[in-house]
XYZ file of C-alpha atoms in Angstrom:
701
model
C 22.715 -77.001 53.346
C 25.398 -77.195 50.729
C 25.328 -76.711 46.974
C 21.916 -75.099 47.130
C 20.408 -74.569 43.705
C 16.878 -73.179 43.777
C 14.818 -71.582 41.012
C 11.287 -70.231 40.946
C 10.426 -68.593 37.668
C 13.168 -66.091 36.943
C 14.328 -65.986 40.569
C 17.372 -68.076 41.456
C 19.083 -68.756 44.797
C 22.160 -70.863 45.411
C 25.115 -71.405 47.730
C 25.632 -72.653 51.254
C 23.931 -72.186 54.655
C 25.109 -73.475 58.049
C 23.213 -73.506 61.359
C 25.061 -74.587 64.532
C 22.804 -74.737 67.560
C 24.291 -73.467 70.788
C 24.775 -75.743 73.766
C 26.110 -74.854 77.184
C 28.516 -71.969 76.747
C 28.622 -72.438 73.029
C 26.718 -69.792 71.100
C 24.325 -70.490 68.259
C 25.930 -69.653 64.913
C 24.456 -68.952 61.482
C 26.713 -68.835 58.446
C 25.662 -68.056 54.889
C 27.428 -67.886 51.574
C 24.605 -67.262 49.149
C 24.230 -65.860 45.668
C 20.992 -64.658 44.140
C 19.598 -63.457 40.826
C 16.211 -61.774 40.437
C 15.245 -62.300 44.084
C 12.880 -59.966 45.968
C 14.743 -59.566 49.251
C 11.619 -58.303 50.994
C 10.350 -61.904 50.937
C 13.377 -62.991 52.991
C 13.071 -60.178 55.533
C 10.667 -61.999 57.934
C 12.969 -65.028 58.119
C 16.008 -62.841 58.735
C 14.182 -60.879 61.434
C 13.047 -64.095 63.145
C 16.567 -65.515 63.056
C 18.187 -62.571 64.848
C 15.279 -61.281 66.959
C 16.561 -60.318 70.392
C 19.236 -62.999 70.666
C 22.478 -61.746 72.205
C 23.777 -65.329 72.138
C 23.609 -65.554 68.352
C 26.659 -65.240 66.108
C 26.091 -64.276 62.509
C 28.489 -64.635 59.612
C 26.660 -63.567 56.524
C 27.936 -63.701 52.992
C 25.646 -62.660 50.153
C 26.032 -61.697 46.498
C 23.203 -60.811 44.188
C 22.182 -58.955 41.060
C 18.895 -57.858 39.512
C 17.285 -57.771 42.959
C 14.460 -55.882 44.580
C 14.347 -54.480 48.089
C 11.908 -52.139 49.814
C 9.820 -52.328 46.683
C 12.549 -50.808 44.489
C 15.089 -52.275 42.069
C 18.606 -52.983 43.371
C 21.233 -53.576 40.717
C 23.584 -55.558 42.915
C 24.910 -56.269 46.394
C 28.094 -57.898 47.733
C 28.267 -58.291 51.504
C 30.384 -60.138 54.016
C 29.282 -59.218 57.562
C 29.815 -60.708 60.998
C 28.260 -60.163 64.401
C 29.799 -62.135 67.248
C 30.544 -61.794 70.930
C 33.721 -59.956 69.941
C 31.822 -57.254 68.114
C 30.794 -56.328 64.583
C 32.963 -56.765 61.507
C 32.285 -55.565 57.997
C 34.671 -57.356 55.676
C 32.962 -55.772 52.722
C 29.633 -54.142 51.913
C 28.840 -52.931 48.422
C 25.338 -51.711 47.524
C 25.022 -50.830 43.856
C 22.203 -48.519 42.708
C 19.169 -48.811 44.944
C 17.064 -46.416 42.866
C 20.104 -44.143 42.538
C 21.590 -44.838 45.990
C 24.928 -46.643 46.365
C 27.064 -47.372 49.448
C 30.143 -49.240 50.577
C 31.664 -49.942 53.998
C 34.433 -51.905 55.694
C 35.970 -52.166 59.170
C 35.466 -53.616 62.624
C 34.196 -52.562 66.031
C 35.095 -55.028 68.758
C 34.676 -55.889 72.462
C 31.399 -55.292 74.273
C 28.930 -52.557 73.407
C 29.573 -50.975 76.808
C 33.156 -50.261 75.748
C 32.987 -50.463 71.973
C 36.332 -49.998 70.293
C 37.129 -49.860 66.580
C 36.188 -48.166 63.344
C 33.992 -48.887 60.326
C 34.413 -46.511 57.405
C 31.693 -45.930 54.846
C 30.789 -43.971 51.736
C 27.318 -43.061 50.540
C 26.434 -41.627 47.127
C 23.027 -40.812 45.622
C 22.658 -39.699 42.036
C 19.026 -38.832 42.732
C 16.769 -38.475 45.747
C 14.464 -41.459 45.209
C 16.835 -43.997 46.784
C 17.259 -41.798 49.858
C 13.488 -41.479 50.117
C 13.160 -45.291 50.038
C 15.443 -45.613 53.045
C 13.730 -42.687 54.818
C 10.347 -44.313 54.333
C 11.616 -47.612 55.744
C 12.970 -45.828 58.812
C 10.430 -43.061 59.401
C 7.385 -43.556 57.200
C 5.758 -41.719 54.305
C 6.160 -38.233 55.772
C 9.896 -38.798 56.255
C 10.130 -39.884 52.624
C 8.238 -36.786 51.464
C 10.536 -34.510 53.465
C 13.594 -36.255 52.013
C 12.327 -35.707 48.488
C 11.603 -32.064 49.297
C 15.124 -31.466 50.565
C 17.185 -33.600 48.179
C 15.199 -33.538 44.917
C 17.531 -32.894 41.994
C 20.600 -32.725 44.246
C 23.341 -35.380 44.038
C 24.694 -36.502 47.411
C 28.121 -37.789 48.416
C 29.164 -38.533 52.010
C 32.198 -40.156 53.594
C 32.424 -41.016 57.254
C 33.029 -43.558 59.949
C 31.361 -45.281 62.892
C 33.785 -45.404 65.786
C 33.954 -46.704 69.328
C 36.496 -45.086 71.594
C 36.569 -47.921 74.110
C 36.055 -45.590 77.078
C 32.321 -44.861 76.949
C 29.260 -46.735 75.859
C 27.838 -46.331 72.398
C 29.085 -45.660 68.907
C 29.684 -42.256 67.328
C 28.875 -41.744 63.648
C 30.429 -38.798 61.849
C 30.186 -37.987 58.131
C 30.658 -35.039 55.826
C 30.336 -34.341 52.139
C 28.168 -32.381 49.723
C 24.545 -32.212 48.690
C 24.766 -30.430 45.354
C 26.112 -26.955 46.206
C 25.692 -27.445 49.969
C 28.252 -28.683 52.416
C 26.840 -31.462 54.636
C 27.885 -32.631 58.086
C 26.175 -35.426 60.001
C 26.739 -36.617 63.518
C 24.985 -39.116 65.791
C 25.612 -41.253 68.880
C 23.971 -44.665 68.990
C 23.451 -46.920 71.987
C 23.237 -50.476 70.560
C 22.188 -51.844 73.937
C 18.954 -49.790 73.899
C 18.621 -49.924 70.091
C 18.222 -46.133 70.080
C 20.288 -43.009 69.628
C 21.323 -40.400 72.112
C 21.390 -37.520 69.640
C 21.621 -36.809 65.927
C 22.510 -33.638 64.083
C 22.503 -32.600 60.402
C 24.097 -29.341 59.260
C 23.808 -27.855 55.757
C 25.989 -24.902 54.774
C 25.819 -22.790 51.628
C 27.915 -20.020 50.153
C 24.667 -18.423 48.934
C 21.737 -18.834 51.318
C 18.877 -18.791 48.798
C 19.034 -22.551 48.240
C 18.487 -23.229 51.930
C 15.403 -21.001 51.887
C 14.045 -22.935 48.900
C 14.443 -26.206 50.828
C 11.805 -24.992 53.261
C 9.344 -24.505 50.421
C 9.823 -20.730 50.203
C 10.825 -18.597 47.231
C 14.213 -17.033 47.987
C 15.235 -13.503 47.181
C 17.693 -12.806 44.342
C 21.218 -13.927 45.289
C 22.871 -11.786 47.918
C 26.345 -12.109 49.427
C 26.545 -14.102 52.630
C 26.614 -17.681 53.802
C 23.641 -19.638 55.101
C 23.421 -22.443 57.639
C 20.603 -24.896 58.379
C 20.866 -27.195 61.400
C 18.462 -29.959 62.453
C 19.008 -31.725 65.771
C 17.176 -34.558 67.532
C 17.690 -35.785 71.087
C 16.970 -39.117 72.745
C 13.287 -40.040 72.429
C 11.180 -39.759 75.565
C 7.582 -40.808 76.181
C 7.155 -41.717 72.527
C 8.229 -38.266 71.311
C 11.423 -37.119 69.644
C 12.663 -33.721 70.902
C 13.940 -31.638 67.980
C 15.353 -28.209 67.272
C 15.741 -26.315 64.006
C 17.813 -23.258 63.164
C 18.224 -21.442 59.861
C 20.749 -18.606 59.680
C 20.930 -16.340 56.625
C 22.295 -12.798 56.293
C 20.196 -10.560 58.506
C 17.620 -13.186 59.505
C 17.148 -16.337 61.563
C 14.413 -18.971 61.803
C 14.301 -21.153 64.902
C 12.066 -24.023 65.955
C 11.831 -26.031 69.159
C 9.474 -28.819 70.198
C 8.882 -32.481 69.490
C 7.886 -34.896 66.763
C 5.747 -37.990 67.234
C 5.289 -40.928 64.913
C 1.684 -41.808 64.122
C 0.128 -44.842 62.516
C 0.643 -45.135 58.779
C 4.095 -43.554 58.842
C 2.809 -40.069 59.539
C 4.724 -37.476 61.545
C 3.059 -35.203 64.062
C 5.145 -32.074 64.724
C 4.593 -29.798 67.686
C 7.064 -27.015 67.108
C 7.165 -23.406 68.215
C 8.614 -21.399 65.326
C 10.048 -17.906 65.388
C 11.381 -15.774 62.539
C 13.454 -12.682 63.293
C 14.889 -10.459 60.579
C 16.272 -6.947 60.483
C 15.251 -6.876 56.819
C 13.104 -9.524 55.157
C 14.107 -8.545 51.601
C 17.408 -10.506 51.542
C 15.490 -13.602 52.641
C 12.340 -13.822 50.514
C 11.543 -12.824 46.951
C 8.138 -11.252 47.611
C 9.331 -8.422 49.901
C 12.577 -8.089 47.947
C 10.696 -7.362 44.739
C 8.129 -5.162 46.472
C 10.765 -2.474 46.159
C 11.411 0.545 48.279
C 14.598 1.699 49.874
C 13.577 1.082 53.471
C 14.309 -2.115 55.359
C 11.429 -4.410 56.281
C 12.082 -5.642 59.860
C 10.147 -8.804 60.671
C 9.120 -10.741 63.752
C 6.866 -13.787 63.247
C 5.873 -16.522 65.664
C 3.663 -19.568 65.083
C 3.063 -23.098 66.315
C 3.477 -25.920 63.799
C 1.104 -28.846 64.394
C -0.543 -31.713 62.557
C -3.978 -31.108 61.023
C -5.525 -34.187 59.432
C -3.397 -35.140 56.449
C -1.591 -31.802 56.499
C 0.059 -29.379 58.870
C -1.200 -26.202 60.476
C 0.472 -22.956 61.451
C -1.497 -21.985 64.535
C -1.437 -18.749 66.506
C 0.372 -16.817 63.793
C 1.496 -13.407 65.041
C 3.492 -11.359 62.554
C 4.991 -7.878 62.637
C 6.351 -6.870 59.235
C 7.566 -3.299 59.315
C 4.552 -1.364 60.575
C 2.132 -4.089 59.488
C 0.490 -6.520 61.908
C -1.087 -9.867 61.078
C -2.401 -12.896 62.883
C -4.381 -16.001 61.996
C -4.176 -19.681 61.109
C -3.011 -21.409 57.917
C -3.427 -25.098 57.032
C -1.162 -26.781 54.452
C -2.072 -30.150 52.975
C 0.801 -31.764 51.048
C 4.398 -30.738 50.423
C 5.105 -31.121 46.712
C 1.810 -29.500 45.664
C 0.540 -27.887 48.876
C -3.109 -27.006 49.315
C -3.723 -23.995 51.552
C -6.689 -23.000 53.675
C -7.247 -20.765 56.676
C -7.632 -17.100 57.490
C -5.297 -14.154 58.009
C -6.172 -10.852 59.643
C -3.851 -8.036 58.586
C -3.797 -4.436 59.751
C -2.545 -2.953 56.475
C -1.302 -4.417 53.199
C -1.337 -3.673 49.477
C -3.561 -5.691 47.158
C -0.553 -6.041 44.840
C 1.379 -7.762 47.646
C -1.449 -10.239 48.233
C -1.685 -11.034 44.531
C 2.110 -11.339 44.411
C 1.831 -14.443 46.604
C -0.014 -16.251 43.804
C 1.155 -14.430 40.667
C 4.688 -13.278 41.502
C 6.158 -9.826 41.766
C 8.126 -7.738 39.320
C 10.753 -5.063 39.785
C 9.970 -1.397 39.775
C 9.188 0.307 36.480
C 9.062 3.916 35.371
C 5.360 4.121 36.222
C 3.061 2.841 38.954
C 2.764 -0.404 36.975
C 5.976 -2.389 36.621
C 7.390 -2.805 33.135
C 9.245 -6.013 34.133
C 7.829 -9.519 33.845
C 6.566 -11.247 36.957
C 8.952 -13.451 38.919
C 8.278 -16.817 40.524
C 5.386 -16.492 42.985
C 5.867 -17.325 46.637
C 3.056 -19.902 46.447
C 4.012 -21.387 43.073
C 2.324 -24.755 42.555
C 0.007 -24.293 45.531
C -3.779 -24.582 45.468
C -6.556 -23.840 47.926
C -8.376 -20.845 49.366
C -7.252 -18.427 52.082
C -9.572 -15.849 53.620
C -8.264 -12.357 54.313
C -9.532 -9.632 56.616
C -7.594 -6.403 56.088
C -8.015 -3.217 58.072
C -6.543 -1.006 55.325
C -6.143 -2.452 51.816
C -4.118 -0.287 49.410
C -5.764 -0.546 45.982
C -4.514 1.941 43.404
C -2.146 4.791 44.134
C -3.531 6.750 47.101
C -6.883 4.921 47.035
C -7.241 2.655 50.086
C -10.220 0.514 51.128
C -10.966 -0.249 54.781
C -12.433 -3.285 56.552
C -11.807 -5.420 53.474
C -12.770 -9.089 53.396
C -12.109 -11.426 50.497
C -10.910 -14.887 49.520
C -7.713 -15.590 47.603
C -8.307 -18.766 45.598
C -5.264 -20.522 44.174
C -5.560 -22.832 41.165
C -2.969 -24.794 39.251
C -2.682 -22.125 36.553
C -4.825 -19.313 37.875
C -5.778 -17.288 40.917
C -8.870 -15.343 41.860
C -10.127 -12.708 44.260
C -13.614 -13.809 45.314
C -16.387 -12.450 47.564
C -14.656 -9.092 47.848
C -16.323 -6.560 50.159
C -14.872 -3.355 51.622
C -15.607 0.231 52.580
C -14.276 2.817 50.146
C -14.849 6.570 50.140
C -17.898 6.213 52.384
C -19.470 3.602 50.094
C -19.467 -0.160 49.668
C -17.021 -1.770 47.238
C -17.610 -5.302 45.964
C -16.534 -7.503 43.112
C -14.316 -10.315 41.950
C -11.444 -10.917 39.548
C -9.742 -13.939 37.998
C -6.111 -14.059 36.850
C -4.546 -16.607 34.518
C -0.793 -16.779 34.308
C 0.858 -18.210 31.205
C 3.125 -16.632 28.629
C 1.079 -13.502 29.362
C -0.959 -12.485 32.394
C -4.716 -12.256 31.748
C -7.458 -10.798 33.929
C -11.217 -10.519 33.844
C -13.442 -9.185 36.576
C -16.074 -6.759 37.735
C -16.415 -4.154 40.482
C -19.300 -2.188 41.940
C -18.922 0.852 44.202
C -22.203 2.074 45.669
C -23.050 5.352 47.400
C -19.471 6.604 47.541
C -18.592 10.185 48.414
C -16.999 12.007 45.503
C -14.730 14.166 47.675
C -13.299 11.164 49.553
C -12.573 9.345 46.313
C -10.881 12.321 44.640
C -8.900 13.403 47.731
C -8.623 10.320 49.968
C -5.932 11.852 52.170
C -7.805 14.977 53.292
C -11.390 14.495 52.044
C -11.118 18.153 50.990
C -12.107 18.491 47.350
C -13.684 21.061 45.068
C -16.289 18.434 44.122
C -18.851 16.808 46.404
C -21.770 14.455 46.035
C -22.526 10.758 46.050
C -22.252 8.212 43.284
C -22.647 4.651 42.067
C -20.199 2.897 39.730
C -20.456 -0.525 38.100
C -17.715 -1.782 35.789
C -16.654 -5.027 34.112
C -13.203 -5.354 32.558
C -10.696 -7.736 30.954
C -7.188 -7.588 29.524
C -3.843 -9.317 29.105
C -0.160 -8.446 28.869
C 3.323 -9.815 29.445
C 4.026 -7.225 32.169
C 1.770 -5.376 34.624
C 2.262 -2.177 32.620
C 1.226 -3.930 29.393
C -1.768 -5.443 31.154
C -2.924 -2.044 32.411
C -2.481 -0.534 28.941
C -4.595 -3.290 27.343
C -7.561 -3.226 29.721
C -11.017 -2.987 28.131
C -14.541 -3.029 29.528
C -17.750 -1.120 30.113
C -20.048 0.055 32.860
C -22.142 2.931 34.204
C -21.573 5.948 36.462
C -24.360 7.845 38.241
C -23.813 10.908 40.466
C -26.369 12.717 42.604
C -26.424 15.924 44.663
C -23.311 17.069 42.818
C -21.683 20.299 43.972
C -18.504 21.754 42.424
C -16.807 24.845 43.837
C -15.887 27.924 41.762
C -18.247 26.950 38.976
C -21.188 29.367 39.370
C -23.539 28.696 36.422
C -24.640 32.357 36.527
C -21.115 33.426 35.537
C -21.969 33.507 31.830
C -24.854 35.950 32.353
C -22.732 38.077 34.686
C -19.939 38.449 32.106
C -22.461 39.248 29.352
C -24.033 41.910 31.526
C -20.664 43.418 32.434
C -19.696 43.773 28.756
C -23.089 44.851 27.389
C -22.252 48.532 26.779
C -18.471 48.482 26.743
C -16.001 47.666 24.069
C -15.566 43.845 23.919
C -12.457 42.737 25.834
C -9.887 40.437 24.305
C -9.863 36.728 25.167
C -7.572 37.238 28.174
C -9.952 39.848 29.516
C -12.920 37.550 29.027
C -11.075 34.783 30.910
C -10.322 37.152 33.793
C -13.950 38.258 34.026
C -15.196 34.678 33.784
C -12.802 33.344 36.453
C -13.973 36.020 38.875
C -17.619 35.300 38.129
C -17.214 31.525 38.418
C -15.661 31.916 41.878
C -18.829 33.535 43.237
C -20.579 30.214 43.832
C -20.686 26.453 43.214
C -22.386 24.473 40.498
C -25.199 22.334 41.899
C -26.738 19.480 39.940
C -29.373 17.035 41.084
C -28.108 14.131 38.982
C -25.560 13.103 36.353
C -25.531 9.762 34.534
C -23.171 8.442 31.858
C -21.860 5.184 30.425
C -18.230 4.258 31.113
C -16.015 2.654 28.488
C -12.588 1.120 29.196
C -10.330 0.874 26.158
C -6.559 0.836 25.669
C -6.031 1.069 29.399
C -8.157 4.182 29.961
C -11.636 4.510 31.481
C -13.733 7.210 29.787
C -17.220 8.367 30.620
C -19.734 9.381 28.001
C -21.016 12.938 28.080
C -23.511 13.408 30.911
C -26.024 16.237 30.472
C -27.990 18.203 33.032
C -29.477 21.647 33.629
C -28.615 24.359 36.164
C -31.392 26.879 35.777
C -31.155 28.377 32.289
C -27.624 26.977 31.786
C -27.102 23.612 30.075
C -24.349 21.521 31.698
C -22.367 18.693 30.095
C -19.708 16.679 31.962
C -17.204 14.002 30.930
C -14.005 12.523 32.326
C -11.324 9.886 31.827
C -8.775 8.012 33.937
C -5.610 6.579 32.391
C -5.161 3.372 34.378
C -1.640 2.798 33.074
C -0.327 6.242 34.109
C -2.858 7.075 36.853
C -3.544 10.418 35.138
C -6.930 12.094 35.293
C -8.887 14.425 32.994
C -12.389 15.879 33.424
C -14.365 18.693 31.831
C -17.531 20.652 32.720
C -19.129 22.537 29.833
C -21.536 25.428 30.571
C -23.780 26.735 27.809
C -26.141 29.686 28.282
C -28.568 31.389 25.926
C -27.422 33.571 23.033
C -27.450 37.399 23.512
C -30.316 39.269 21.836
C -29.816 39.503 18.111
C -26.902 37.037 18.082
C -27.030 33.381 17.011
C -23.883 32.289 18.926
C -24.598 30.964 22.437
C -22.427 31.977 25.368
C -20.401 29.022 26.666
C -17.281 27.992 28.562
C -15.411 24.822 29.533
C -13.616 24.203 32.827
C -11.107 21.388 32.513
C -8.936 19.467 35.011
C -5.816 17.575 33.918
C -2.996 15.840 35.803
C -2.174 13.048 38.192
C -4.954 11.450 40.184
C -5.566 13.512 43.311
C -3.670 16.601 42.083
C -5.015 17.750 38.681
C -4.517 21.289 37.355
C -7.502 23.466 36.446
C -7.935 25.439 33.241
C -10.719 27.561 31.716
C -11.642 27.760 28.029
C -13.908 30.717 27.124
C -13.760 30.870 23.326
C -17.542 30.476 22.923
C -18.254 33.235 25.443
C -15.731 35.594 23.806
C -17.305 34.933 20.406
C -20.797 35.754 21.690
C -19.571 38.997 23.253
C -17.782 40.057 20.060
C -20.751 39.259 17.797
C -23.079 41.189 20.077
C -20.780 44.220 19.840
C -20.671 43.937 16.042
C -24.459 43.784 15.869
C -24.681 46.818 18.101
C -22.243 48.795 15.921
C -23.978 47.716 12.739
C -27.278 48.892 14.155
C -25.837 52.351 14.722
C -24.693 52.674 11.077
C -28.035 51.607 9.631
C -30.166 53.991 11.798
C -31.451 57.192 9.756
C -30.182 60.666 10.693
C -32.651 62.770 12.647
C -33.007 66.554 11.870
C -31.706 68.891 14.524
C -34.215 69.846 17.104
C -35.855 73.257 16.622
C -37.468 75.542 19.089
C -41.225 74.960 19.118
C -43.268 77.585 17.401
C -46.051 79.444 19.027
C -49.436 77.929 18.498
C -50.703 81.304 17.292
C -48.347 81.463 14.293
C -48.253 77.995 12.682
C -45.989 77.553 9.737
C -48.025 77.034 6.588
C -47.378 73.816 4.597
C -45.807 74.418 1.229
C -47.910 73.630 -1.791
C -47.403 70.222 -3.403
C -46.037 71.821 -6.534
C -43.243 73.350 -4.533
C -41.909 69.929 -3.345
C -38.922 68.584 -5.294
C -39.532 65.546 -7.365
C -37.740 62.234 -6.335
C -34.958 61.501 -8.752
C -34.696 57.725 -9.450
C -31.341 56.080 -8.538
C -29.353 54.377 -11.263
C -29.506 50.531 -11.251
C -26.767 48.848 -9.116
C -23.700 47.643 -10.876
C -23.060 43.924 -10.838
C -20.688 42.993 -7.934
C -17.297 41.550 -8.675
C -17.264 38.150 -6.921
C -13.618 38.612 -6.017
C -14.139 42.080 -4.529
C -14.457 42.558 -0.797
C -17.341 44.355 0.782
C -16.729 47.644 2.608
C -18.667 50.637 3.779
C -17.319 53.787 1.999
C -17.462 57.056 3.904
C -17.922 60.407 1.929
C -14.699 62.372 1.301
C -13.761 64.995 3.816
C -13.574 68.706 2.700
C -10.096 70.051 2.006
C -8.096 71.211 5.009
C -7.967 75.003 5.277
């Protein structure tokens, strides 16, 4: 067919095509010299496949030029090819592929003689400005999962490779070697192909990096901050057997290695079914991943993790997870659906972990601050962009400072812009802790939630390490809260909410309610001691016994990052008791006060009272006693007593009794002196002070 000129709509095809049918020893030959404009090459693929299908006696000499084409469903700017396949071998006079969705390539050379002893060299160059063109080729060769993996690895990374396909002439097959760069990574590729079997013997891809964090990110993990040391990722595949492709994987970074060994099968629809045994070994996990790196602490976090990677529906599953991270143990199963925006499900059982570490998976972690709460903004979370729900069962869950819950079960729900702790249940301080919380991450981190702690033991909550506390009893707490802040410290300082606190069978050591009466009795007839003396007497009296109360109830208000109880009132015999407390959530400092108020001493209006106060860090507050009201009552009672002595009339001196026989006769009325009236009182100067004037003493002899 000569001078072909064909048009269909905007598509045009022209040129020359020759078909020479073989006869005898003569081989069938197809020659083309075509040019095309606007052609979809996928429409020609069936004819090309039929022409060359399984015919070793077919010689091809193909010439083709085109522009504005489409292939594999994607636009192709242009192609210029002159290729030959004959009994003498394969020749590439020229091959230029221009911009297949960002992918370009060129090649030239010749490999001659038979495939059993191939000899020659074809050099090539491959460049990709973006990953989409590579994904198109990967999908054509391996299916949709291969395309997704290619996008995951090469997204946003320009690629440039140079290499050659060579035949040494001494052994069967062709060796392909190439090297170049994928963004900041060095790339080396090697494979050996057996054209006779239309398969490969082995293939190997090696990525090397001066800084290993980028290699970690390729696997979908959040790397730690840059650390010195090179990284190396190697993927190898061996000759397929029984429909499966044996593969190995090895990632080497400073102080850690990840290895995988198993096989990959191709399923219908272009899906890949991996069956890989994975193992992670690290002397310290912090140089590898961001989450443990930002968890802080000066000690290394040695890690040993094993799991089996398998297919699960449309996703993958990490089965039989067994992890040892420092002194923590975990096992379980995690399912991941999707790569670009993975959706997680499954369950993990962990011996001990901090709630902050669990939340860090979804919200990110920050560096250490000057307080328990970090003053730095949160970093990129390990599960950024992920959705789904993972169930947790934790033997010991560290909550706040020294407070740790046991046998905790909850769900971590991941949303596109939020995360939540749902269906939380745990044992805490001998009681049951439940609740939920939702977190929204944007320019600032916001939280709203509620907790309820029922029938907890006061001593175990105040002193979780030893359970030895000056206070005992049981209680119920219900609290709802909300807040926001750019950093965890700001969030804690902005928390607000409300709730209730009820305590029963309360007993507090060294707080004997009879102490007020004892001190009043001890100072009843003595000179009133100074305030230091009153404090000494009161401290001794308080230590004689505990304060026992049947019940205390109070509202709880959370504002500006501090939880404060209202004043709870009760009665201990004749002594009125009032209690209140507060917890600074931002600083984890604690303050509580017990006020004792007894009756007023006889003749005095001021009631005897004292306050015992605790201040300091949670779990180790300092105790202080305030006895101003008691000292005032003692002093006023002494003043009343002294004033009573001054106002009492003088009694005549006692005389010896007279004999009944000689009574003293009463004087006549006229003999009694008349009462002289006192002069009227002078008006008092308002500015003058009142004083009691004593009569002048007689002169000294």
